[in-house]
Short mmCIF file of C-alpha atoms in Angstrom, two decimals:
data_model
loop_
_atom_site.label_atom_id
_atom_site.label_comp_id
_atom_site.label_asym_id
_atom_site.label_seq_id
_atom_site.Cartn_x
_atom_site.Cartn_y
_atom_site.Cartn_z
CA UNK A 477 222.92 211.06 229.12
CA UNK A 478 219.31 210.88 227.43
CA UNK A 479 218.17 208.77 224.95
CA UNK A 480 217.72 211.48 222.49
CA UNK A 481 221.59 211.66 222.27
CA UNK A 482 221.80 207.77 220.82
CA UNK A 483 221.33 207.46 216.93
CA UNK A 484 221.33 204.69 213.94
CA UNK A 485 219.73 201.68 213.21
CA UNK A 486 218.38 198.57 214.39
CA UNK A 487 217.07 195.80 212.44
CA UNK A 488 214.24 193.28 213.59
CA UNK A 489 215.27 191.52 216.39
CA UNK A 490 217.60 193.69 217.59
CA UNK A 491 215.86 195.88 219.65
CA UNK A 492 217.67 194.86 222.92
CA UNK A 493 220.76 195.90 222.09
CA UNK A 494 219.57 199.37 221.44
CA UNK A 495 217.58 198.94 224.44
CA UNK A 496 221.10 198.11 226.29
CA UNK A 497 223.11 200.39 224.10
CA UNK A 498 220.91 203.62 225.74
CA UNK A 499 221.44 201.81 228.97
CA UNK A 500 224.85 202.34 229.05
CA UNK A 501 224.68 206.00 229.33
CA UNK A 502 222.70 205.44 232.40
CA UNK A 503 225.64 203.71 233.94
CA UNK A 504 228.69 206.12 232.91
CA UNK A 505 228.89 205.93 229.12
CA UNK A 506 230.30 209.44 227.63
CA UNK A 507 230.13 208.19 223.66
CA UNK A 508 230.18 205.12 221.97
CA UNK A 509 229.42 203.15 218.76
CA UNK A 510 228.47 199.46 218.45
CA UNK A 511 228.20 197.60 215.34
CA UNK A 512 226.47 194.31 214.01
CA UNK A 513 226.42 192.70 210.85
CA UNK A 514 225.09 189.38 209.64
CA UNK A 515 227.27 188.02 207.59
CA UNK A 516 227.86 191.43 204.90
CA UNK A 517 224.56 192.61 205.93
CA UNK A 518 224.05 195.65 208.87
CA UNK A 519 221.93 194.57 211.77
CA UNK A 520 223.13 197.24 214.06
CA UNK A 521 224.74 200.13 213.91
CA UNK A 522 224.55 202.80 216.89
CA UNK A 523 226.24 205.76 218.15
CA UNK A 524 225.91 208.23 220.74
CA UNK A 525 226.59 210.72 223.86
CA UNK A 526 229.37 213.17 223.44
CA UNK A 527 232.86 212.71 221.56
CA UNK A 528 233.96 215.56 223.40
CA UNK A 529 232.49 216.23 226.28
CA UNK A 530 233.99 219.12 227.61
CA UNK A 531 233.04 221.14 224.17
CA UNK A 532 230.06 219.37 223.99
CA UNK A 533 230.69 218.02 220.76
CA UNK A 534 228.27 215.06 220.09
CA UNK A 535 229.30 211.59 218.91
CA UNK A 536 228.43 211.48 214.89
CA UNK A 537 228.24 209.17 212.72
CA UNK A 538 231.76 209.35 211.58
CA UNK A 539 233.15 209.90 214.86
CA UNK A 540 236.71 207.47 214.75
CA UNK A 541 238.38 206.44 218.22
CA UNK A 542 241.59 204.75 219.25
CA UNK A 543 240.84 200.69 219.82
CA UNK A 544 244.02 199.96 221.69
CA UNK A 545 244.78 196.16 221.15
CA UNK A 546 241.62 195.66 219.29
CA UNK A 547 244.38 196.23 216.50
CA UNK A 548 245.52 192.62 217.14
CA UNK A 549 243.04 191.37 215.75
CA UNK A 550 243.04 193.09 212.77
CA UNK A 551 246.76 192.08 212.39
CA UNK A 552 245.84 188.58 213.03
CA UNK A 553 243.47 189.01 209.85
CA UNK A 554 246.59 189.84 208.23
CA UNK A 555 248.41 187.21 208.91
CA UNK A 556 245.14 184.75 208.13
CA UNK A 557 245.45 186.22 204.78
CA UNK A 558 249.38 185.48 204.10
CA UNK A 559 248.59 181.93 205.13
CA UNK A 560 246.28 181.61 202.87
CA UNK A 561 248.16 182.98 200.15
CA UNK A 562 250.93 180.31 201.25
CA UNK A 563 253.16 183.16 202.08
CA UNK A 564 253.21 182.26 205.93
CA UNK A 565 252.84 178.88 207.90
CA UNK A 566 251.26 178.81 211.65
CA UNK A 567 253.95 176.38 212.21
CA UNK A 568 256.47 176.86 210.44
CA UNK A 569 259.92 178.60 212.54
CA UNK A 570 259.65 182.90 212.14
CA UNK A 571 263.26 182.63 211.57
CA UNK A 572 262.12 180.59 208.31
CA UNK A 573 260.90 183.90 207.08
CA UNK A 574 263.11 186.51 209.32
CA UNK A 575 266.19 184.82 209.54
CA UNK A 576 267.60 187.45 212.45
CA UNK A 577 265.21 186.13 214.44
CA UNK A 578 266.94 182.66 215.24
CA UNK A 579 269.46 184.89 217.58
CA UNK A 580 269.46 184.23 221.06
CA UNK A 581 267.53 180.85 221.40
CA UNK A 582 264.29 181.76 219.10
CA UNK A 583 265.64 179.48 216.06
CA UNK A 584 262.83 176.83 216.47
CA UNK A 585 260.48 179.52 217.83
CA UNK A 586 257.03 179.01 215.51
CA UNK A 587 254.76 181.55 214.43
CA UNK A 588 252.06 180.21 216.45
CA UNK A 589 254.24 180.84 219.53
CA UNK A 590 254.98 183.48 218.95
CA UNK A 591 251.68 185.26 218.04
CA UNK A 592 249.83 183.26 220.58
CA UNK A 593 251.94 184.83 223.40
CA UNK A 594 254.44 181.93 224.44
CA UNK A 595 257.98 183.01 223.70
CA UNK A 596 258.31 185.74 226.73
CA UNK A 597 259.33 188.65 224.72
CA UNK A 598 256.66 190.97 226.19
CA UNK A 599 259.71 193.30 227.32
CA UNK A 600 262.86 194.27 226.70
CA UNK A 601 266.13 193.53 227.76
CA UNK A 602 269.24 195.11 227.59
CA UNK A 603 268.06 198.18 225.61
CA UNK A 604 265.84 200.96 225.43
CA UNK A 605 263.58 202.35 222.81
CA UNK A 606 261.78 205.46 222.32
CA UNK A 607 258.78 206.54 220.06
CA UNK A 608 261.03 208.53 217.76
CA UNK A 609 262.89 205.37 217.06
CA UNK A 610 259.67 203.09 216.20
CA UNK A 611 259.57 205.46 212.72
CA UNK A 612 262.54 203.47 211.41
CA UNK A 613 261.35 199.71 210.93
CA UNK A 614 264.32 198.20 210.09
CA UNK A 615 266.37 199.64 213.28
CA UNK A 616 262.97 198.42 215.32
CA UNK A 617 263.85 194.95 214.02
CA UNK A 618 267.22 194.61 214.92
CA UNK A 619 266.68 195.15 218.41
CA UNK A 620 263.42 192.86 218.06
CA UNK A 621 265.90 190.48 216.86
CA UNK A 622 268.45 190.21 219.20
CA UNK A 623 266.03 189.84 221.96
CA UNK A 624 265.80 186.91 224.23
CA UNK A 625 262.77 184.17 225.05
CA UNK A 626 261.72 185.14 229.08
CA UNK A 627 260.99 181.03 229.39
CA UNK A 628 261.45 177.64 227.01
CA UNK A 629 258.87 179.01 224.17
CA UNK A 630 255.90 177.28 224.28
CA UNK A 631 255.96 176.18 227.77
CA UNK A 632 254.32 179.08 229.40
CA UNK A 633 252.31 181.75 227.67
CA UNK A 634 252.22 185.57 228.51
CA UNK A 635 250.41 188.62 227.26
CA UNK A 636 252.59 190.95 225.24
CA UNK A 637 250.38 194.40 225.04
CA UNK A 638 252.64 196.34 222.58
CA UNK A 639 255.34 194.09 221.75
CA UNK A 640 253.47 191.61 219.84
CA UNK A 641 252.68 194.13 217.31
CA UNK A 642 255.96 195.08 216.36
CA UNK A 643 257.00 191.80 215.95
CA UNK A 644 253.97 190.72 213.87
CA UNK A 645 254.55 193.99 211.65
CA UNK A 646 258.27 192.65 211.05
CA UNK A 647 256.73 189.20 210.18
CA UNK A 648 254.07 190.60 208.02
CA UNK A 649 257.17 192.73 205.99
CA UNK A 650 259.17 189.60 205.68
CA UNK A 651 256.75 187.08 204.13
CA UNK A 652 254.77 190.25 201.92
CA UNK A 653 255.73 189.84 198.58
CA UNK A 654 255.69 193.68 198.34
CA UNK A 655 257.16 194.17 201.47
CA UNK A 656 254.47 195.99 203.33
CA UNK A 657 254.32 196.67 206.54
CA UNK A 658 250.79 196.56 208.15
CA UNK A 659 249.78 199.71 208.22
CA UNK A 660 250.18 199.97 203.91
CA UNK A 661 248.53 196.35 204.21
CA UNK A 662 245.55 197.94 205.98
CA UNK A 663 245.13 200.60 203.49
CA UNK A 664 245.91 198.81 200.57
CA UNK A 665 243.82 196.02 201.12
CA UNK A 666 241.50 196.18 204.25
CA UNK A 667 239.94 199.70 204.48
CA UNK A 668 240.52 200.83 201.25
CA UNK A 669 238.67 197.80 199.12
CA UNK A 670 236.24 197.69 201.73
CA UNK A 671 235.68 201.85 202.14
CA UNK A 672 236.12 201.39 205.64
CA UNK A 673 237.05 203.76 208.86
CA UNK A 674 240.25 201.92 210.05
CA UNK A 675 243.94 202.94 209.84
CA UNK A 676 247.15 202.15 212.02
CA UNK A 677 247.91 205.67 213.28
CA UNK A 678 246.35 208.52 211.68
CA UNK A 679 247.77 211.07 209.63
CA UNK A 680 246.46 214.31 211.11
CA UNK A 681 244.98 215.25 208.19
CA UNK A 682 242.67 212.47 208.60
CA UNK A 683 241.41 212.93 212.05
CA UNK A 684 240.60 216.54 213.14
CA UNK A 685 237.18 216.81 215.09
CA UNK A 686 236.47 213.43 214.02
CA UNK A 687 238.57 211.67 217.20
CA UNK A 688 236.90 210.71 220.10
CA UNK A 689 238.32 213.02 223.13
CA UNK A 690 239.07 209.69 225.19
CA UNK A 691 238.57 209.95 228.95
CA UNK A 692 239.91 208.43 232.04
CA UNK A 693 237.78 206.69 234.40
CA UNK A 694 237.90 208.37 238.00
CA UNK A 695 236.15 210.17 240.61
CA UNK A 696 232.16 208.97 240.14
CA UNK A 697 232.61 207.38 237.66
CA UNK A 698 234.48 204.61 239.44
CA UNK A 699 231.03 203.70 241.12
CA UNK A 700 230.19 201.83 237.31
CA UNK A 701 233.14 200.01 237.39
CA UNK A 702 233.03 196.19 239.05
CA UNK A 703 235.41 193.36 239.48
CA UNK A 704 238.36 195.46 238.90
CA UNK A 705 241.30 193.20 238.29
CA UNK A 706 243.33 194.22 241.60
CA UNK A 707 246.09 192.13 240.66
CA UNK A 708 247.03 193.74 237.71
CA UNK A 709 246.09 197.59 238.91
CA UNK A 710 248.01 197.64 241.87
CA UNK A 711 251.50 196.79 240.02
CA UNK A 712 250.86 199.09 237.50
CA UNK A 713 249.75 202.14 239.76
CA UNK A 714 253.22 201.53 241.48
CA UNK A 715 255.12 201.15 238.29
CA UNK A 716 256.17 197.95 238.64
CA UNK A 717 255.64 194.18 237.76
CA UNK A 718 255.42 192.31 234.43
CA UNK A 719 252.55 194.21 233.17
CA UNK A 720 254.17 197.60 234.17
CA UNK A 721 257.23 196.68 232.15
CA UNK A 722 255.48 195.19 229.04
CA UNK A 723 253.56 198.31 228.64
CA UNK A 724 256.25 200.68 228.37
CA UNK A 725 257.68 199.28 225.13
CA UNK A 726 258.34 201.83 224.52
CA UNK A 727 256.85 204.07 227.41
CA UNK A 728 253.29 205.37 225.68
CA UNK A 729 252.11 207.55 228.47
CA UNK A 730 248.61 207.43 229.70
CA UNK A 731 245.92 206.14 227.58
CA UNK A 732 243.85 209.19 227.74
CA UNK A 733 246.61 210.85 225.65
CA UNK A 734 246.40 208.16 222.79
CA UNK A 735 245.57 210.98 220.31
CA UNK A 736 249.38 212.91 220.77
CA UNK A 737 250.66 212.78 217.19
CA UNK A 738 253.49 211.34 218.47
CA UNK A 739 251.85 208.07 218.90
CA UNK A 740 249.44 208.44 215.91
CA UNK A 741 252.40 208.98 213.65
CA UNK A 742 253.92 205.68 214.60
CA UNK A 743 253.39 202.03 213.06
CA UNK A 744 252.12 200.36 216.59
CA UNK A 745 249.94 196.96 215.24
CA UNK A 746 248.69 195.57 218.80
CA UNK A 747 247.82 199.04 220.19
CA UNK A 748 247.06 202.42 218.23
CA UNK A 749 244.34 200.86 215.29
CA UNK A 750 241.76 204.13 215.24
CA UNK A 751 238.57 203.51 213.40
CA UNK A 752 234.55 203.46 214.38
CA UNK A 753 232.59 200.46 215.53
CA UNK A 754 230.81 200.15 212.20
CA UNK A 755 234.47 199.16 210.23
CA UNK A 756 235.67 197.28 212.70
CA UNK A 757 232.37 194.60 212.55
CA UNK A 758 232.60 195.11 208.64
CA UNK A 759 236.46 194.15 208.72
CA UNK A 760 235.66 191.07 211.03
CA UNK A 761 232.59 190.33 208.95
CA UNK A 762 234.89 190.47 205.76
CA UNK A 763 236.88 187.65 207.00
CA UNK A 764 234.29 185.56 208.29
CA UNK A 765 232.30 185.76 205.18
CA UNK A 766 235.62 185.23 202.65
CA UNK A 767 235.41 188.63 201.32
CA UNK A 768 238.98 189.49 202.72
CA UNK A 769 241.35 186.77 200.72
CA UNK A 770 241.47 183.91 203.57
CA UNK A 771 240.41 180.59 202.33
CA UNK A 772 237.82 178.35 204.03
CA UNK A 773 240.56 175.95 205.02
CA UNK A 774 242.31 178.76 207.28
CA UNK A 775 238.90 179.97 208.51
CA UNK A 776 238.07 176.96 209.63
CA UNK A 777 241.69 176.84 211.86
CA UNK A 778 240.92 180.46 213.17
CA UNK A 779 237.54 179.26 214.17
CA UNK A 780 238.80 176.13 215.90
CA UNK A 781 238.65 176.70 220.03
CA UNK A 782 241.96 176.49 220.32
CA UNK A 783 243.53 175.33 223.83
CA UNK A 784 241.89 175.48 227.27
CA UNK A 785 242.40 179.03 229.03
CA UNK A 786 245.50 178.89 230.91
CA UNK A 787 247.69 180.75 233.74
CA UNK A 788 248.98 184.29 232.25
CA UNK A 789 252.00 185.39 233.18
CA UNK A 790 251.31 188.61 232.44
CA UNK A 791 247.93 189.37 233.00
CA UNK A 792 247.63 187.45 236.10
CA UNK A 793 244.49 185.74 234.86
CA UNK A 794 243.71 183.25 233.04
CA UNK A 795 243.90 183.70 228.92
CA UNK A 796 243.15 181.62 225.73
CA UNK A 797 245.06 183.09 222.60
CA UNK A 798 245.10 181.08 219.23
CA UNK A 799 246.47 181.92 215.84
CA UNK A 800 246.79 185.95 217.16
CA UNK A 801 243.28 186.25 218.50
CA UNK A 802 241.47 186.02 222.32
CA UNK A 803 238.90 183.21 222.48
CA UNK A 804 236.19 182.94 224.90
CA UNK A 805 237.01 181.90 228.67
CA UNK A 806 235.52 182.28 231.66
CA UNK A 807 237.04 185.64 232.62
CA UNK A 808 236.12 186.97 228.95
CA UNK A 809 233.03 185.46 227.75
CA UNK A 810 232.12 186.48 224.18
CA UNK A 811 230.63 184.98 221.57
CA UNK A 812 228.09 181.53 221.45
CA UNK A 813 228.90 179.02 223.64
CA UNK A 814 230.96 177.04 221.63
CA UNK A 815 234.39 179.10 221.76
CA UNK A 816 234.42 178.93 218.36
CA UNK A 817 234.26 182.91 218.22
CA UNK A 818 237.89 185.04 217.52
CA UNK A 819 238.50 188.40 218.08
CA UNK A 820 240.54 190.73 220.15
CA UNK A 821 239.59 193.78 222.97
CA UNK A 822 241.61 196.56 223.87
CA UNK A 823 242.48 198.89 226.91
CA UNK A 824 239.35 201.00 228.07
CA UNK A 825 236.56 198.43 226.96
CA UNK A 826 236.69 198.26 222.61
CA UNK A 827 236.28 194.81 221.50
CA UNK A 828 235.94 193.39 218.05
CA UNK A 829 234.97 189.57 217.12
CA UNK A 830 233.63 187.25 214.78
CA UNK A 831 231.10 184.22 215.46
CA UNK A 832 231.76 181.55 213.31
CA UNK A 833 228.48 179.35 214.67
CA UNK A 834 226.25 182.59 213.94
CA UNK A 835 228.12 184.39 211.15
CA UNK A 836 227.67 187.52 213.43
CA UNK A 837 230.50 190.09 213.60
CA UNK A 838 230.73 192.32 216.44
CA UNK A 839 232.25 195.99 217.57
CA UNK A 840 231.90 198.31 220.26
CA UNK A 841 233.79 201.29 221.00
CA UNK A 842 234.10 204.14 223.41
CA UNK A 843 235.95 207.37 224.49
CA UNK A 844 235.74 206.33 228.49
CA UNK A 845 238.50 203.88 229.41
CA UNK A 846 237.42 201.57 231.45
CA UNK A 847 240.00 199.91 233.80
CA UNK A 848 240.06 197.00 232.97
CA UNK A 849 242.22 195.20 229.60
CA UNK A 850 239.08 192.57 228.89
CA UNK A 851 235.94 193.88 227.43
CA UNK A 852 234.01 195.75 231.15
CA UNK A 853 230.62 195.55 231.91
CA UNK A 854 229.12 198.04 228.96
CA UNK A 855 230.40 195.98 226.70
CA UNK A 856 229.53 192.80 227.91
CA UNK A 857 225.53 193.81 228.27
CA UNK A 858 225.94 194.73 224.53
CA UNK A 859 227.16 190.90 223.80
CA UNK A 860 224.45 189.69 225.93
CA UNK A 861 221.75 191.52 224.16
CA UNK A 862 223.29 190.41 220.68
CA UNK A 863 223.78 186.62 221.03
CA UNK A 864 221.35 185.72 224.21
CA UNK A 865 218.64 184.01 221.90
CA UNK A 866 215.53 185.48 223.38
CA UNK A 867 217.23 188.94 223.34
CA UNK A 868 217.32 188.96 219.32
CA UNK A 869 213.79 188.16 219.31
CA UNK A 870 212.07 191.36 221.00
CA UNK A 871 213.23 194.23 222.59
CA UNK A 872 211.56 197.69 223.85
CA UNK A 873 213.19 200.26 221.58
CA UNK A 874 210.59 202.51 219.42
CA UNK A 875 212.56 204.07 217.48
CA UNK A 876 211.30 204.03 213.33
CA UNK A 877 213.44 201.75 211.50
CA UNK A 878 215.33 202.74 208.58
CA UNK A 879 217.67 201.51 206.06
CA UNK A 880 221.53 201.39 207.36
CA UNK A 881 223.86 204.07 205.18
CA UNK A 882 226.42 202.24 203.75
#
């Protein structure tokens, strides 16, 4: 790609991300978008490269793209908000709020554990379930339900790629006053007060040319891809292990094919969140700021560090979840040093996060998937150029500067 094909803004400062943004398409970027704002205010917004590259079609503006489990973070927001409005307790049991949840053992089962990944209901057992049957919610929670904890909850935690959201939408349905179920509670008050480009699904209406054709990393384009996590490839290429089985809950295909109606049509709140770079940073600034209802007191909680990375036992790696988001750790550094930062990434290399310590808000997105589930390398020099300290103080991009469009 050339560097006529990357567009937007960049305040002073900033000039090394756009330096690094262009950079990207040097090392197999097809399209992408990355955000910044400072507290409400717009420090970078970029996009570029092709949303479709095999009609040529060129990354706008308003181009949207799947996020994968960037979602969860946007759920956790969710939640961040009911506790606030005393409608939901971190500690409190789920079945306090969803009392078919107590079956099988999960009766004492917190909503911490449970949205931090420690219960071992990242599969499941005993039944089946297909897309068509994710459009009834209430039949979805039944068989969420009568599911059983993998371990003792809380003793061990595990990544649960899909599952997580349906339980969390169940949750968020339960302790809504109104009843809503995340997706409404994203349009009703996330993207709508804030005129932002994020939904759960899409309506297609909604979408046409504006969706990123998403692309699978292979052939050449393997030779940009380093420290490949092995240990969780390998299993999945032969269709087996615990990641294998906690993706296929229900079976979603191949990311590449994200975009089927099918899956768009569906209420999936830890995996199909479509929106650009530029709403995802404003949602995540939102909350950081107190725009989106969360009080300071629950802020400050989501901003605490949280617990030391431990063992995954799905991911095979190391992980540090708290209150529904990803913190920083070794094998996903994001963020100042502190760990204070909370956000989410998803499948392919999208990742979304606030910085407490630097009231910065972050998002990058883009249509090839990487292959790896924490942020990869493109996204990563993007982070570096944002919150390395020298980095926000000069950079070698010439373009003019110009007011962001709101």
């Amino acid at each position: 790609m050339i560097d006529t094909m990357t567009h937007g803004y960049v305040a002073e400062g900033y000039g090394r991300v756009a330096d690094a943004f262009r950079r990207n398409f040097r090392h197999g970027e097809i399209g992408a978008a990355v955000a910044v704002f400072d507290g409400d205010t717009p420090v970078v917004d970029l996009w570029g490269g092709w949303r479709d590259p095999v009609r040529r079609l060129a990354w706008e503006r308003d181009t949207i793209a799947p996020v994968f489990s960037s979602t969860k973070g946007v759920a956790a927001l969710i939640l961040a908000v009911l506790v606030s409005r005393d409608r939901l307790a971190y500690d409190e049991p789920v079945a306090r709020y969803w009392p078919e949840f107590a079956a099988r053992d999960k009766a004492e089962v917190t909503v911490r554990q449970l949205i931090d990944h420690q219960v071992g209901l990242h599969i499941l057992r005993d039944t089946r379930m297909t897309l068509a049957d994710l459009h009834d919610l209430d039949r979805v929670a039944e068989v969420l339900a009568a599911q059983r904890p993998g371990w003792t909850p809380g003793t061990r935690q595990g990544y649960h790629p899909v599952s997580i959201g349906l339980y969390v939408n169940e949750l968020v349905r339960r302790a809504d006053p109104a009843g809503r179920s995340i997706r409404q509670f994203i349009a009703e008050e996330i993207s709508g007060p804030l005129g932002v480009d994020f939904t759960l699904g899409l309506d297609a209406d909604l979408g046409g040319d504006r969706i990123a054709h998403l692309t699978r990393t292979m052939g050449l384009d393997l030779r940009h891809e380093r420290n490949l996590p092995w240990n969780q490839a390998v299993p999945a290429l032969l269709r087996r292990g615990p990641l294998f089985r906690a993706l296929a809950v229900p079976d979603l295909g191949m990311p590449e094919d994200f975009v089927r109606p099918e899956i768009m049509s569906v209420e999936l709140p830890g995996s199909n969140g479509v929106g650009s770079a530029r709403g995802l940073a404003r949602i995540y600034a939102a909350g950081l700021t107190g725009e989106l209802p969360i009080t300071a007191k629950v802020r400050a909680r989501i901003a605490d560090p949280g617990p030391v990375p431990a063992p995954d036992a799905v991911l095979k790696t190391p992980t540090r979840f708290h209150l529904g988001f990803r913190k920083s750790g070794p094998a996903f550094p994001f963020g100042s040093p502190d760990h204070r930062a909370y956000g989410t990434p998803g499948m392919g290399g999208s990742l979304g996060f606030a910085d407490p310590a630097t009231g910065l808000s972050f998002a990058y997105v883009p249509n090839r998937l990487g292959l790896t589930l924490n942020a990869d390398r493109r996204c990563l020099r993007l982070v570096r150029a944002v919150f390395e300290t020298p980095t926000r103080r000069s950079g070698t991009h010439t373009e003019p500067l110009r007011a962001p469009a709101r």
